[in-house]
Coordinates of C-alpha atoms in Angstrom, one line a residue:
M1 CA -57.1 78.7 0.3
N2 CA -56.4 77.4 3.8
H3 CA -56.7 79.4 7.0
E4 CA -52.9 79.6 7.5
H5 CA -52.3 81.1 4.1
Q6 CA -55.2 83.5 4.6
A7 CA -53.6 84.6 7.9
L8 CA -50.3 85.2 6.2
L9 CA -52.0 87.3 3.5
N10 CA -53.8 89.4 6.1
T11 CA -50.6 90.2 7.9
G12 CA -48.6 91.0 4.8
A13 CA -46.2 88.1 5.3
V14 CA -46.8 86.7 1.8
Q15 CA -48.0 88.0 -1.5
A16 CA -51.2 86.9 -3.2
R17 CA -50.8 84.0 -5.7
T18 CA -54.0 84.8 -7.5
L19 CA -56.5 87.6 -8.0
S20 CA -59.0 85.7 -5.8
E21 CA -56.5 85.7 -3.0
A22 CA -55.8 89.5 -3.4
L23 CA -59.5 90.2 -3.3
A24 CA -60.0 88.1 -0.1
I25 CA -57.4 90.0 2.0
D26 CA -58.8 91.6 5.2
Q27 CA -57.4 95.1 4.5
P28 CA -58.3 96.7 7.9
L29 CA -56.4 93.8 9.6
L30 CA -53.5 94.2 7.1
M31 CA -53.3 98.0 7.9
R32 CA -53.4 97.3 11.7
T33 CA -50.5 94.8 11.2
V34 CA -48.4 97.0 8.9
W35 CA -48.9 100.3 10.8
P36 CA -50.4 99.5 14.2
D37 CA -49.7 102.9 15.7
A38 CA -51.2 104.8 12.8
P39 CA -53.6 107.6 13.6
D40 CA -57.1 106.3 14.6
A41 CA -58.6 108.3 11.8
L42 CA -56.6 106.2 9.3
H43 CA -57.7 102.9 10.7
R44 CA -61.3 104.2 10.7
A45 CA -61.0 105.2 7.0
V46 CA -59.7 101.8 6.1
A47 CA -62.6 100.1 8.0
E48 CA -65.1 102.4 6.3
A49 CA -63.6 101.4 2.9
D50 CA -63.9 97.7 3.5
P51 CA -67.5 97.3 2.1
L52 CA -66.6 99.2 -1.1
G53 CA -65.8 97.5 -4.4
I54 CA -62.2 96.6 -4.7
L55 CA -61.1 99.6 -6.9
Q56 CA -62.9 102.1 -4.7
R57 CA -61.5 100.4 -1.6
M58 CA -57.9 100.7 -2.8
R59 CA -58.5 104.3 -3.9
H60 CA -60.1 105.2 -0.5
I61 CA -57.2 103.6 1.4
G62 CA -54.6 105.3 -0.8
T63 CA -56.3 108.7 -0.2
A64 CA -56.2 108.1 3.6
L65 CA -52.6 107.1 3.4
A66 CA -51.7 110.2 1.5
A67 CA -53.4 112.3 4.3
F68 CA -51.7 110.6 7.2
A69 CA -48.4 109.1 6.1
S70 CA -45.2 111.1 5.7
P71 CA -43.1 110.8 2.5
Q72 CA -40.6 108.6 4.4
Q73 CA -43.4 106.3 5.6
L74 CA -44.8 106.0 2.1
D75 CA -41.3 105.2 0.8
A76 CA -41.0 102.4 3.4
L77 CA -44.4 101.0 2.5
S78 CA -43.6 101.1 -1.2
R79 CA -41.0 98.4 -0.4
H80 CA -43.2 96.3 1.8
S81 CA -43.4 92.5 1.2
S82 CA -47.2 92.7 0.7
D83 CA -48.3 93.4 -2.9
T84 CA -51.5 95.0 -1.5
V85 CA -49.5 97.4 0.6
R86 CA -47.5 98.4 -2.4
G87 CA -50.8 98.8 -4.2
W88 CA -52.0 101.2 -1.5
V89 CA -49.0 103.4 -2.2
C90 CA -49.7 103.6 -5.9
F91 CA -53.1 105.2 -5.1
A92 CA -51.6 107.4 -2.4
L93 CA -49.0 108.8 -4.8
A94 CA -51.7 109.4 -7.5
V95 CA -54.3 111.1 -5.2
N96 CA -53.0 114.6 -5.8
D97 CA -54.8 115.8 -8.9
E98 CA -52.4 118.8 -9.2
V99 CA -49.5 116.5 -10.1
P100 CA -49.1 116.5 -13.9
P101 CA -49.0 113.2 -15.9
N102 CA -45.3 113.4 -16.5
T103 CA -44.4 113.7 -12.8
L104 CA -46.9 111.1 -11.8
L105 CA -45.6 108.6 -14.4
R106 CA -42.0 109.0 -13.2
V107 CA -43.0 108.4 -9.6
L108 CA -45.0 105.3 -10.5
E109 CA -42.5 103.7 -12.9
P110 CA -41.1 101.3 -10.2
F111 CA -44.7 100.0 -9.5
A112 CA -45.4 99.6 -13.2
D113 CA -42.3 97.4 -13.4
D114 CA -43.0 95.6 -10.1
T115 CA -42.4 91.8 -10.1
H116 CA -45.9 91.1 -8.8
F117 CA -48.9 91.1 -11.1
T118 CA -51.4 92.8 -8.8
V119 CA -49.2 95.8 -8.2
R120 CA -48.9 96.2 -12.0
E121 CA -52.7 96.3 -12.1
W122 CA -53.1 98.7 -9.3
V123 CA -50.6 101.1 -10.7
W124 CA -52.4 101.7 -14.0
M125 CA -55.7 102.0 -12.3
A126 CA -54.2 104.6 -9.9
A127 CA -52.7 106.6 -12.7
R128 CA -55.6 106.5 -15.1
P129 CA -57.7 109.4 -13.8
T130 CA -54.8 111.8 -14.0
L131 CA -53.8 110.5 -17.4
V132 CA -57.3 110.8 -18.8
E133 CA -57.5 114.5 -17.7
E134 CA -54.6 115.3 -20.2
L135 CA -55.2 112.5 -22.6
E136 CA -53.2 113.6 -25.6
T137 CA -50.2 114.6 -23.4
S138 CA -50.5 111.3 -21.6
I139 CA -50.5 109.2 -24.8
T140 CA -47.3 111.0 -25.9
L141 CA -45.7 110.4 -22.5
L142 CA -46.6 106.7 -22.5
T143 CA -45.1 106.1 -25.9
R144 CA -41.6 106.3 -24.3
Y145 CA -42.4 103.0 -22.7
T146 CA -43.3 101.1 -25.9
S147 CA -39.6 100.5 -26.5
H148 CA -38.7 99.8 -22.9
P149 CA -36.6 96.7 -22.4
S150 CA -39.0 95.4 -19.7
P151 CA -42.2 93.8 -21.1
R152 CA -43.9 94.9 -17.9
M153 CA -43.3 98.6 -18.9
R154 CA -44.3 98.0 -22.5
R155 CA -47.6 96.4 -21.3
F156 CA -48.2 99.4 -19.0
A157 CA -47.9 101.7 -22.1
S158 CA -50.9 100.0 -23.7
E159 CA -52.9 98.9 -20.6
A160 CA -53.1 102.3 -18.8
L161 CA -55.4 103.9 -21.4
R162 CA -57.5 101.0 -22.8
P163 CA -60.8 102.5 -24.0
R164 CA -62.8 100.4 -21.6
G165 CA -60.3 98.8 -19.2
V166 CA -61.0 96.5 -16.3
W167 CA -62.9 97.9 -13.3
A168 CA -62.2 101.3 -14.7
S169 CA -64.2 104.1 -16.2
H170 CA -64.4 104.1 -19.9
I171 CA -62.5 106.8 -21.9
A172 CA -65.1 108.3 -24.2
A173 CA -62.6 110.1 -26.4
L174 CA -60.9 106.8 -27.3
K175 CA -64.2 105.0 -27.8
R176 CA -65.1 107.6 -30.3
N177 CA -61.7 107.9 -31.9
P178 CA -59.4 105.0 -31.2
D179 CA -56.9 106.3 -33.8
M180 CA -55.7 108.5 -30.9
G181 CA -54.2 105.4 -29.3
L182 CA -52.2 104.3 -32.4
P183 CA -49.0 105.8 -31.1
L184 CA -49.2 103.3 -28.3
L185 CA -50.3 100.3 -30.3
E186 CA -48.2 100.6 -33.5
P187 CA -44.8 100.0 -31.8
L188 CA -46.2 96.9 -30.0
R189 CA -48.0 95.2 -32.9
S190 CA -45.3 92.5 -33.1
D191 CA -44.1 92.5 -29.6
P192 CA -42.6 89.1 -28.8
E193 CA -44.0 88.8 -25.3
K194 CA -47.5 87.3 -24.9
Y195 CA -48.0 89.5 -21.8
V196 CA -47.7 92.5 -24.0
Q197 CA -49.6 91.0 -26.9
D198 CA -52.6 90.3 -24.6
S199 CA -52.8 93.9 -23.6
V200 CA -52.6 95.2 -27.2
S201 CA -55.3 92.7 -28.3
N202 CA -57.5 93.7 -25.4
W203 CA -57.1 97.4 -26.3
I204 CA -58.3 96.5 -29.8
N205 CA -61.1 94.3 -28.5
D206 CA -62.2 97.3 -26.3
A207 CA -62.3 99.6 -29.3
A208 CA -64.1 96.9 -31.5
K209 CA -67.1 97.1 -29.3
D210 CA -67.7 100.7 -30.4
Q211 CA -65.8 100.9 -33.6
P212 CA -65.8 97.4 -35.2
D213 CA -64.8 98.6 -38.7
W214 CA -61.8 100.4 -37.2
A215 CA -60.6 97.2 -35.5
R216 CA -61.0 95.1 -38.6
E217 CA -59.2 97.6 -40.8
L218 CA -56.4 98.0 -38.3
C219 CA -55.8 94.3 -38.0
A220 CA -56.0 93.8 -41.7
R221 CA -53.3 96.4 -42.3
W222 CA -51.1 95.0 -39.5
L223 CA -51.3 91.5 -40.9
A224 CA -50.4 92.8 -44.4
E225 CA -47.5 95.0 -43.1
S226 CA -46.1 92.6 -40.5
P227 CA -47.4 89.0 -40.9
T228 CA -45.6 87.7 -37.9
P229 CA -46.9 85.1 -35.4
A230 CA -47.1 87.8 -32.8
T231 CA -49.2 90.1 -35.0
E232 CA -51.4 87.2 -36.0
R233 CA -52.1 86.4 -32.4
I234 CA -52.9 90.0 -31.5
A235 CA -55.2 90.4 -34.5
K236 CA -57.1 87.1 -33.7
R237 CA -57.6 88.0 -30.1
G238 CA -58.3 91.7 -30.9
L239 CA -61.2 90.7 -33.1
R240 CA -62.6 87.9 -30.9
S241 CA -65.8 89.9 -30.1
L242 CA -66.5 90.3 -33.8
T243 CA -66.0 86.7 -35.0

């Protein structure tokens, strides 16, 4: 990545093309560019977050934004050209642990269907702590997205509560009893989009690390009941840690 493109990322003029670019953004500089007259306490909070791991950094900045930005300012930032800025808003909207899963999901839907891949990653990570607190309710709520016309929303349905996830805390209940996740997985077992297939297979692969027999039995049943190329691909990738 050349210096010119890095400068554009740091000022929010362009979106990250890769995960590596997203991780390399100077977030304190980005905040100073996006909101130069923000309270000093906000800029200090962003600077203090800079040494943290990326997930904790985003969560810390989102918490600070929730404390200092008005609803109108958050709304404006939610439409910013920078994918990182939109990611901050995901965490800002999810910081209130008194917001129930149903309300939070409705608020976060536009981010789950964002055109940029990093925002779609930030949003499930932002929502996950609240969803886990009311796991059974959240699974029921997420099932409404399994038939959504947008593959980005269908992927969100399976990605948000992966037993292990990426950069996220594990969900002990799903590691012990992955059957709980079947309402999310069953409708997607023959999804035509590889983007969704990858998420479903990763869910199974997560579960296979703790419940290998469950993963094998599930994939065998799916292949018998719906022997489609999509299901075959999901099963093969879902069992990749066991073969």
